[in-house]
Amino acid sequence: MFGNYLIGLREGLEASLVVCILVAYLVKTDNRASLRPVWTGVGLAVGLSLAFGAGLQFGTQELTFTAQEAIGGSLSIVAVGLVTWMVFWMRRTARHLKAELEGRLDSALAMGTGALVATAFLAVGREGIETSLFVWRSVDAADDGAKPMLGAVLGILTAVVMGWLFYRGALRINLARFFTWTGGLLIVVAAGVLAYGVHDLQEARFLGGLETKAFDVSSAVPVDSWYGVLLKGTVNFQPDPTVVQACVWVLYVVPVLVLFLRRPKSPQRPARSAEGTADGAAGGTAQSPAGAPAQEPADGAPGASTDGAGGSGESSDEPSTRTS
């Protein structure tokens, strides 16, 4: 349940921030008449996500056991790939998200209503498809499908409330820390989903080693105990994984976490030439050509409401984020 709450919160908050940026920009530029197409695109994206999830849930029920396991295992791997790409994408591009979305919105305004609908639909729909796929896999693997679904719904509702508070200016959080912590936790959750996907492929006889257990701690961690349920609900812990499952879990979670938590390298300024250094030492402070002032980096431009949301290496004293 916790894993699905986390994915619902993370994906829902990203979608909420996107909607807040689009709506705030239209209001700020006095384009309130264009709000209806934006909300239409958001509604279509939500509808597509629900339809996609329903298709996954009900479309596989008539298949054979082998086919269900093969599809479930394959889609688990796809879901893990999407989630992994998402956390790294947000880490890399969130700093420029506001400017990028506003640029797209300017182009859409020039093109007409259809472009506005498409802009909102594509921006929100991607998050919805990822959420539907990940939640469906968790529901399919759980003994009680209601709990994972409830966790996802609660996460999305929390994200919607937070998005509204962002827009109203009533909530300020450090998005750099938020996306770093949730991204790291999602990687661990995704590793468990990947291991379950491998187990499904083993049961479908696409992979061997189903009978070869890496360890079995079922007696120490019963699956029906409160701590067994907690571990399974948070990190998809399995007390008796196969050797292949254990190897895949380690080979995924260790390098991915290291890459995700690694401090990004700061861009280095070009070194002065020896001649320029000598001239500066002899004549005082060196002037730029034609006395032009040095330009500030584009990343530091004021008004980027999602600054600092994109990595774990940002300063902790960075101002909190607002979307308006």
mmCIF file of C-alpha atoms in Angstrom:
data_model
loop_
_atom_site.group_PDB
_atom_site.id
_atom_site.type_symbol
_atom_site.label_atom_id
_atom_site.label_comp_id
_atom_site.label_asym_id
_atom_site.label_seq_id
_atom_site.Cartn_x
_atom_site.Cartn_y
_atom_site.Cartn_z
ATOM 1 C CA MET A 1 0.000 0.000 0.000
ATOM 2 C CA PHE A 2 2.825 2.414 0.860
ATOM 3 C CA GLY A 3 4.550 1.826 -2.468
ATOM 4 C CA ASN A 4 1.381 2.683 -4.366
ATOM 5 C CA TYR A 5 0.753 5.706 -2.135
ATOM 6 C CA LEU A 6 4.259 6.870 -2.984
ATOM 7 C CA ILE A 7 3.842 6.397 -6.729
ATOM 8 C CA GLY A 8 0.447 8.121 -6.604
ATOM 9 C CA LEU A 9 1.888 11.019 -4.606
ATOM 10 C CA ARG A 10 4.978 11.418 -6.759
ATOM 11 C CA GLU A 11 3.285 11.134 -10.161
ATOM 12 C CA GLY A 12 0.245 13.066 -8.978
ATOM 13 C CA LEU A 13 2.363 15.917 -7.657
ATOM 14 C CA GLU A 14 4.285 16.145 -10.921
ATOM 15 C CA ALA A 15 1.003 16.329 -12.838
ATOM 16 C CA SER A 16 -0.378 18.869 -10.342
ATOM 17 C CA LEU A 17 2.691 21.067 -10.719
ATOM 18 C CA VAL A 18 2.350 20.926 -14.503
ATOM 19 C CA VAL A 19 -1.307 21.974 -14.317
ATOM 20 C CA CYS A 20 -0.494 24.743 -11.817
ATOM 21 C CA ILE A 21 2.208 26.138 -14.097
ATOM 22 C CA LEU A 22 -0.083 26.084 -17.147
ATOM 23 C CA VAL A 23 -3.031 27.673 -15.335
ATOM 24 C CA ALA A 24 -0.917 30.290 -13.545
ATOM 25 C CA TYR A 25 0.757 31.312 -16.814
ATOM 26 C CA LEU A 26 -2.562 31.695 -18.634
ATOM 27 C CA VAL A 27 -3.973 33.785 -15.787
ATOM 28 C CA LYS A 28 -0.815 35.904 -15.582
ATOM 29 C CA THR A 29 -0.854 36.600 -19.335
ATOM 30 C CA ASP A 30 -4.590 37.417 -19.301
ATOM 31 C CA ASN A 31 -5.562 34.359 -21.366
ATOM 32 C CA ARG A 32 -8.325 33.085 -19.103
ATOM 33 C CA ALA A 33 -10.413 32.136 -22.141
ATOM 34 C CA SER A 34 -7.826 29.443 -22.873
ATOM 35 C CA LEU A 35 -8.326 27.730 -19.512
ATOM 36 C CA ARG A 36 -11.204 25.612 -20.825
ATOM 37 C CA PRO A 37 -9.082 23.831 -23.490
ATOM 38 C CA VAL A 38 -6.374 23.187 -20.896
ATOM 39 C CA TRP A 39 -8.848 21.611 -18.477
ATOM 40 C CA THR A 40 -10.295 19.608 -21.370
ATOM 41 C CA GLY A 41 -6.847 18.196 -22.079
ATOM 42 C CA VAL A 42 -6.355 17.359 -18.406
ATOM 43 C CA GLY A 43 -9.733 15.595 -18.286
ATOM 44 C CA LEU A 44 -8.946 13.573 -21.415
ATOM 45 C CA ALA A 45 -5.595 12.539 -19.933
ATOM 46 C CA VAL A 46 -7.255 11.357 -16.721
ATOM 47 C CA GLY A 47 -9.877 9.456 -18.712
ATOM 48 C CA LEU A 48 -7.216 7.766 -20.851
ATOM 49 C CA SER A 49 -5.264 6.733 -17.749
ATOM 50 C CA LEU A 50 -8.360 5.183 -16.151
ATOM 51 C CA ALA A 51 -9.267 3.391 -19.377
ATOM 52 C CA PHE A 52 -5.723 2.078 -19.730
ATOM 53 C CA GLY A 53 -5.754 0.731 -16.177
ATOM 54 C CA ALA A 54 -9.182 -0.869 -16.659
ATOM 55 C CA GLY A 55 -8.023 -2.474 -19.889
ATOM 56 C CA LEU A 56 -5.030 -3.991 -18.136
ATOM 57 C CA GLN A 57 -7.148 -5.250 -15.244
ATOM 58 C CA PHE A 58 -10.039 -6.783 -17.176
ATOM 59 C CA GLY A 59 -8.387 -7.524 -20.499
ATOM 60 C CA THR A 60 -6.081 -10.204 -19.101
ATOM 61 C CA GLN A 61 -8.610 -12.155 -17.021
ATOM 62 C CA GLU A 62 -9.622 -14.512 -19.843
ATOM 63 C CA LEU A 63 -6.052 -15.494 -20.696
ATOM 64 C CA THR A 64 -4.364 -18.711 -19.626
ATOM 65 C CA PHE A 65 -2.206 -18.740 -16.502
ATOM 66 C CA THR A 66 0.990 -18.865 -18.560
ATOM 67 C CA ALA A 67 -0.113 -15.931 -20.712
ATOM 68 C CA GLN A 68 -1.133 -13.893 -17.662
ATOM 69 C CA GLU A 69 2.228 -14.470 -15.993
ATOM 70 C CA ALA A 70 4.124 -13.664 -19.184
ATOM 71 C CA ILE A 71 2.209 -10.416 -19.720
ATOM 72 C CA GLY A 72 2.437 -9.491 -16.040
ATOM 73 C CA GLY A 73 6.179 -10.089 -15.930
ATOM 74 C CA SER A 74 6.807 -8.184 -19.153
ATOM 75 C CA LEU A 75 4.716 -5.196 -18.080
ATOM 76 C CA SER A 76 6.459 -5.184 -14.699
ATOM 77 C CA ILE A 77 9.766 -4.663 -16.475
ATOM 78 C CA VAL A 78 8.205 -1.920 -18.620
ATOM 79 C CA ALA A 79 6.771 -0.233 -15.502
ATOM 80 C CA VAL A 80 10.152 -0.303 -13.755
ATOM 81 C CA GLY A 81 11.790 1.167 -16.849
ATOM 82 C CA LEU A 82 9.253 4.007 -16.973
ATOM 83 C CA VAL A 83 9.578 4.800 -13.267
ATOM 84 C CA THR A 84 13.383 4.750 -13.471
ATOM 85 C CA TRP A 85 13.333 7.061 -16.478
ATOM 86 C CA MET A 86 10.857 9.339 -14.702
ATOM 87 C CA VAL A 87 12.942 9.854 -11.550
ATOM 88 C CA PHE A 88 16.089 10.601 -13.563
ATOM 89 C CA TRP A 89 14.194 12.843 -15.990
ATOM 90 C CA MET A 90 12.771 14.912 -13.143
ATOM 91 C CA ARG A 91 16.195 15.094 -11.506
ATOM 92 C CA ARG A 92 17.724 16.421 -14.713
ATOM 93 C CA THR A 93 15.057 18.719 -16.160
ATOM 94 C CA ALA A 94 12.868 19.967 -13.309
ATOM 95 C CA ARG A 95 15.021 23.106 -12.987
ATOM 96 C CA HIS A 96 13.845 24.182 -16.444
ATOM 97 C CA LEU A 97 10.332 22.701 -16.298
ATOM 98 C CA LYS A 98 8.493 26.008 -15.860
ATOM 99 C CA ALA A 99 10.265 27.753 -18.740
ATOM 100 C CA GLU A 100 9.817 24.725 -20.993
ATOM 101 C CA LEU A 101 6.089 24.447 -20.303
ATOM 102 C CA GLU A 102 5.526 28.169 -20.775
ATOM 103 C CA GLY A 103 7.364 28.012 -24.100
ATOM 104 C CA ARG A 104 5.128 25.171 -25.257
ATOM 105 C CA LEU A 105 2.073 27.061 -24.071
ATOM 106 C CA ASP A 106 3.073 30.167 -26.044
ATOM 107 C CA SER A 107 3.356 28.039 -29.180
ATOM 108 C CA ALA A 108 0.015 26.369 -28.449
ATOM 109 C CA LEU A 109 -1.695 29.740 -27.956
ATOM 110 C CA ALA A 110 -0.504 30.788 -31.383
ATOM 111 C CA MET A 111 -1.757 27.553 -32.982
ATOM 112 C CA GLY A 112 -5.241 27.489 -31.476
ATOM 113 C CA THR A 113 -7.561 25.496 -29.222
ATOM 114 C CA GLY A 114 -6.521 22.047 -30.428
ATOM 115 C CA ALA A 115 -2.887 22.707 -29.611
ATOM 116 C CA LEU A 116 -3.821 23.843 -26.088
ATOM 117 C CA VAL A 117 -5.783 20.637 -25.508
ATOM 118 C CA ALA A 118 -2.886 18.558 -26.838
ATOM 119 C CA THR A 119 -0.318 20.366 -24.677
ATOM 120 C CA ALA A 120 -2.209 19.696 -21.451
ATOM 121 C CA PHE A 121 -3.145 16.166 -22.538
ATOM 122 C CA LEU A 122 0.433 15.131 -23.292
ATOM 123 C CA ALA A 123 1.870 16.801 -20.184
ATOM 124 C CA VAL A 124 -0.549 15.052 -17.812
ATOM 125 C CA GLY A 125 -1.220 11.868 -19.777
ATOM 126 C CA ARG A 126 2.330 10.581 -19.486
ATOM 127 C CA GLU A 127 2.159 10.696 -15.704
ATOM 128 C CA GLY A 128 -1.230 8.970 -15.739
ATOM 129 C CA ILE A 129 -0.099 6.103 -17.981
ATOM 130 C CA GLU A 130 2.951 5.472 -15.796
ATOM 131 C CA THR A 131 0.801 5.474 -12.660
ATOM 132 C CA SER A 132 -1.804 3.129 -14.156
ATOM 133 C CA LEU A 133 0.801 0.620 -15.279
ATOM 134 C CA PHE A 134 2.699 0.616 -11.990
ATOM 135 C CA VAL A 135 -0.435 0.427 -9.828
ATOM 136 C CA TRP A 136 -1.975 -2.324 -11.949
ATOM 137 C CA ARG A 137 1.119 -4.450 -11.508
ATOM 138 C CA SER A 138 1.031 -3.964 -7.746
ATOM 139 C CA VAL A 139 -2.686 -4.782 -7.579
ATOM 140 C CA ASP A 140 -2.156 -7.872 -9.722
ATOM 141 C CA ALA A 141 0.654 -9.133 -7.482
ATOM 142 C CA ALA A 142 -1.113 -8.418 -4.171
ATOM 143 C CA ASP A 143 -3.322 -10.877 -2.321
ATOM 144 C CA ASP A 144 -5.742 -8.071 -1.480
ATOM 145 C CA GLY A 145 -6.042 -5.780 -4.488
ATOM 146 C CA ALA A 146 -8.078 -3.188 -2.583
ATOM 147 C CA LYS A 147 -5.161 -2.010 -0.426
ATOM 148 C CA PRO A 148 -2.767 -1.134 -3.288
ATOM 149 C CA MET A 149 -5.594 0.658 -5.083
ATOM 150 C CA LEU A 150 -6.501 2.566 -1.919
ATOM 151 C CA GLY A 151 -2.872 3.587 -1.452
ATOM 152 C CA ALA A 152 -2.663 4.946 -4.998
ATOM 153 C CA VAL A 153 -5.932 6.870 -4.647
ATOM 154 C CA LEU A 154 -4.827 8.410 -1.343
ATOM 155 C CA GLY A 155 -1.491 9.402 -2.882
ATOM 156 C CA ILE A 156 -3.179 11.076 -5.847
ATOM 157 C CA LEU A 157 -5.658 12.904 -3.596
ATOM 158 C CA THR A 158 -2.783 14.132 -1.421
ATOM 159 C CA ALA A 159 -0.996 15.376 -4.543
ATOM 160 C CA VAL A 160 -4.104 17.206 -5.769
ATOM 161 C CA VAL A 161 -4.504 18.971 -2.416
ATOM 162 C CA MET A 162 -0.809 19.906 -2.393
ATOM 163 C CA GLY A 163 -1.070 21.210 -5.960
ATOM 164 C CA TRP A 164 -4.028 23.405 -5.040
ATOM 165 C CA LEU A 165 -2.162 24.743 -2.003
ATOM 166 C CA PHE A 166 0.864 25.460 -4.210
ATOM 167 C CA TYR A 167 -1.305 27.435 -6.592
ATOM 168 C CA ARG A 168 -2.898 29.415 -3.778
ATOM 169 C CA GLY A 169 0.515 30.141 -2.288
ATOM 170 C CA ALA A 170 -0.420 28.455 0.992
ATOM 171 C CA LEU A 171 2.228 25.717 0.818
ATOM 172 C CA ARG A 172 5.987 25.988 0.406
ATOM 173 C CA ILE A 173 8.272 22.952 0.431
ATOM 174 C CA ASN A 174 11.797 22.249 -0.722
ATOM 175 C CA LEU A 175 11.102 20.313 -3.909
ATOM 176 C CA ALA A 176 14.772 19.393 -4.266
ATOM 177 C CA ARG A 177 14.616 17.326 -1.094
ATOM 178 C CA PHE A 178 11.116 16.048 -1.816
ATOM 179 C CA PHE A 179 11.960 14.659 -5.251
ATOM 180 C CA THR A 180 15.276 13.270 -4.023
ATOM 181 C CA TRP A 181 13.753 11.343 -1.125
ATOM 182 C CA THR A 182 10.726 10.104 -3.051
ATOM 183 C CA GLY A 183 12.910 9.223 -6.025
ATOM 184 C CA GLY A 184 15.220 7.113 -3.864
ATOM 185 C CA LEU A 185 12.280 5.335 -2.231
ATOM 186 C CA LEU A 186 10.662 4.712 -5.602
ATOM 187 C CA ILE A 187 13.838 3.056 -6.866
ATOM 188 C CA VAL A 188 13.691 0.596 -3.952
ATOM 189 C CA VAL A 189 9.980 -0.047 -4.581
ATOM 190 C CA ALA A 190 10.659 -0.502 -8.299
ATOM 191 C CA ALA A 191 13.345 -3.063 -7.499
ATOM 192 C CA GLY A 192 10.720 -5.155 -5.704
ATOM 193 C CA VAL A 193 8.336 -4.863 -8.660
ATOM 194 C CA LEU A 194 11.156 -5.931 -10.975
ATOM 195 C CA ALA A 195 11.834 -8.992 -8.822
ATOM 196 C CA TYR A 196 8.145 -9.937 -8.923
ATOM 197 C CA GLY A 197 8.165 -9.495 -12.681
ATOM 198 C CA VAL A 198 11.103 -11.873 -12.977
ATOM 199 C CA HIS A 199 9.229 -14.389 -10.804
ATOM 200 C CA ASP A 200 6.214 -14.163 -13.127
ATOM 201 C CA LEU A 201 8.441 -14.865 -16.132
ATOM 202 C CA GLN A 202 9.873 -17.848 -14.274
ATOM 203 C CA GLU A 203 6.375 -19.174 -13.599
ATOM 204 C CA ALA A 204 5.559 -18.704 -17.284
ATOM 205 C CA ARG A 205 8.679 -20.789 -18.064
ATOM 206 C CA PHE A 206 10.289 -17.913 -19.943
ATOM 207 C CA LEU A 207 13.112 -17.983 -17.391
ATOM 208 C CA GLY A 208 14.550 -20.917 -15.478
ATOM 209 C CA GLY A 209 15.557 -21.289 -11.842
ATOM 210 C CA LEU A 210 12.068 -21.239 -10.329
ATOM 211 C CA GLU A 211 12.907 -23.960 -7.812
ATOM 212 C CA THR A 212 16.311 -22.549 -6.828
ATOM 213 C CA LYS A 213 15.825 -20.331 -3.782
ATOM 214 C CA ALA A 214 18.383 -17.730 -2.748
ATOM 215 C CA PHE A 215 17.149 -17.923 0.852
ATOM 216 C CA ASP A 216 13.953 -18.628 2.768
ATOM 217 C CA VAL A 217 13.121 -16.603 5.877
ATOM 218 C CA SER A 218 9.402 -17.398 5.862
ATOM 219 C CA SER A 219 9.609 -18.774 9.395
ATOM 220 C CA ALA A 220 11.257 -15.592 10.696
ATOM 221 C CA VAL A 221 9.186 -13.188 8.571
ATOM 222 C CA PRO A 222 5.758 -14.783 8.010
ATOM 223 C CA VAL A 223 3.903 -13.167 5.140
ATOM 224 C CA ASP A 224 0.768 -12.829 7.291
ATOM 225 C CA SER A 225 2.547 -11.133 10.221
ATOM 226 C CA TRP A 226 2.277 -7.384 10.695
ATOM 227 C CA TYR A 227 5.942 -6.836 9.864
ATOM 228 C CA GLY A 228 5.732 -9.200 6.886
ATOM 229 C CA VAL A 229 2.764 -7.257 5.550
ATOM 230 C CA LEU A 230 4.601 -3.981 6.246
ATOM 231 C CA LEU A 231 7.725 -5.082 4.366
ATOM 232 C CA LYS A 232 5.726 -6.381 1.436
ATOM 233 C CA GLY A 233 3.609 -3.241 1.293
ATOM 234 C CA THR A 234 6.557 -0.857 1.441
ATOM 235 C CA VAL A 235 9.403 -2.473 -0.523
ATOM 236 C CA ASN A 236 7.697 -5.565 -2.034
ATOM 237 C CA PHE A 237 9.762 -7.832 0.190
ATOM 238 C CA GLN A 238 9.533 -11.554 -0.591
ATOM 239 C CA PRO A 239 10.760 -13.976 2.115
ATOM 240 C CA ASP A 240 11.713 -16.758 -0.330
ATOM 241 C CA PRO A 241 13.055 -15.256 -3.579
ATOM 242 C CA THR A 242 14.774 -17.293 -6.237
ATOM 243 C CA VAL A 243 18.447 -16.796 -7.017
ATOM 244 C CA VAL A 244 17.544 -14.993 -10.235
ATOM 245 C CA GLN A 245 15.186 -12.642 -8.373
ATOM 246 C CA ALA A 246 17.789 -11.802 -5.737
ATOM 247 C CA CYS A 247 20.484 -11.168 -8.350
ATOM 248 C CA VAL A 248 18.195 -8.959 -10.433
ATOM 249 C CA TRP A 249 17.162 -6.963 -7.328
ATOM 250 C CA VAL A 250 20.774 -6.283 -6.324
ATOM 251 C CA LEU A 251 21.960 -5.579 -9.883
ATOM 252 C CA TYR A 252 19.185 -3.019 -10.291
ATOM 253 C CA VAL A 253 18.960 -1.229 -6.961
ATOM 254 C CA VAL A 254 22.679 -0.770 -6.216
ATOM 255 C CA PRO A 255 23.886 0.950 -9.425
ATOM 256 C CA VAL A 256 20.648 2.883 -9.953
ATOM 257 C CA LEU A 257 20.663 4.287 -6.409
ATOM 258 C CA VAL A 258 24.349 5.186 -6.692
ATOM 259 C CA LEU A 259 23.764 7.036 -9.962
ATOM 260 C CA PHE A 260 20.655 8.768 -8.634
ATOM 261 C CA LEU A 261 22.173 9.951 -5.354
ATOM 262 C CA ARG A 262 25.520 10.938 -6.841
ATOM 263 C CA ARG A 263 26.178 14.665 -6.579
ATOM 264 C CA PRO A 264 26.015 16.263 -10.036
ATOM 265 C CA LYS A 265 29.244 17.799 -11.252
ATOM 266 C CA SER A 266 29.268 21.573 -11.165
ATOM 267 C CA PRO A 267 30.036 23.180 -14.519
ATOM 268 C CA GLN A 268 33.606 24.493 -14.578
ATOM 269 C CA ARG A 269 34.452 27.923 -15.884
ATOM 270 C CA PRO A 270 36.958 28.033 -18.741
ATOM 271 C CA ALA A 271 40.491 28.706 -17.531
ATOM 272 C CA ARG A 272 42.111 32.015 -18.387
ATOM 273 C CA SER A 273 44.915 31.958 -20.901
ATOM 274 C CA ALA A 274 48.424 32.625 -19.681
ATOM 275 C CA GLU A 275 48.547 35.887 -21.616
ATOM 276 C CA GLY A 276 45.252 37.094 -20.195
ATOM 277 C CA THR A 277 46.372 36.223 -16.684
ATOM 278 C CA ALA A 278 49.600 38.145 -17.087
ATOM 279 C CA ASP A 279 47.787 41.166 -18.485
ATOM 280 C CA GLY A 280 45.350 41.073 -15.588
ATOM 281 C CA ALA A 281 48.146 40.881 -13.056
ATOM 282 C CA ALA A 282 49.998 43.803 -14.616
ATOM 283 C CA GLY A 283 47.092 46.077 -15.320
ATOM 284 C CA GLY A 284 44.554 45.303 -12.620
ATOM 285 C CA THR A 285 41.188 43.716 -13.175
ATOM 286 C CA ALA A 286 40.741 42.456 -16.732
ATOM 287 C CA GLN A 287 37.806 43.849 -18.670
ATOM 288 C CA SER A 288 35.634 41.744 -20.944
ATOM 289 C CA PRO A 289 35.675 42.687 -24.636
ATOM 290 C CA ALA A 290 34.085 46.064 -25.317
ATOM 291 C CA GLY A 291 33.479 46.403 -21.585
ATOM 292 C CA ALA A 292 30.455 44.114 -21.782
ATOM 293 C CA PRO A 293 29.277 42.843 -18.402
ATOM 294 C CA ALA A 294 29.448 39.151 -17.709
ATOM 295 C CA GLN A 295 26.204 37.313 -18.369
ATOM 296 C CA GLU A 296 24.512 35.313 -15.664
ATOM 297 C CA PRO A 297 23.810 31.658 -16.401
ATOM 298 C CA ALA A 298 20.366 30.957 -17.770
ATOM 299 C CA ASP A 299 19.627 28.496 -14.978
ATOM 300 C CA GLY A 300 19.683 31.291 -12.446
ATOM 301 C CA ALA A 301 17.007 33.313 -14.144
ATOM 302 C CA PRO A 302 14.439 34.583 -11.682
ATOM 303 C CA GLY A 303 10.894 33.333 -11.846
ATOM 304 C CA ALA A 304 11.620 29.650 -12.496
ATOM 305 C CA SER A 305 9.184 28.258 -9.984
ATOM 306 C CA THR A 306 10.637 24.748 -9.970
ATOM 307 C CA ASP A 307 14.276 25.728 -9.399
ATOM 308 C CA GLY A 308 16.098 23.230 -7.276
ATOM 309 C CA ALA A 309 13.664 20.401 -7.889
ATOM 310 C CA GLY A 310 15.997 18.477 -10.054
ATOM 311 C CA GLY A 311 18.735 16.864 -8.013
ATOM 312 C CA SER A 312 20.107 15.695 -4.753
ATOM 313 C CA GLY A 313 23.120 17.922 -4.904
ATOM 314 C CA GLU A 314 21.314 21.217 -4.429
ATOM 315 C CA SER A 315 21.970 23.399 -1.438
ATOM 316 C CA SER A 316 19.669 22.828 1.501
ATOM 317 C CA ASP A 317 19.211 26.563 2.014
ATOM 318 C CA GLU A 318 17.579 26.914 -1.362
ATOM 319 C CA PRO A 319 14.283 28.798 -1.195
ATOM 320 C CA SER A 320 11.110 26.780 -1.195
ATOM 321 C CA THR A 321 9.134 26.503 -4.407
ATOM 322 C CA ARG A 322 5.977 28.289 -5.402
ATOM 323 C CA THR A 323 4.068 27.980 -8.643
ATOM 324 C CA SER A 324 2.580 31.428 -8.863
#
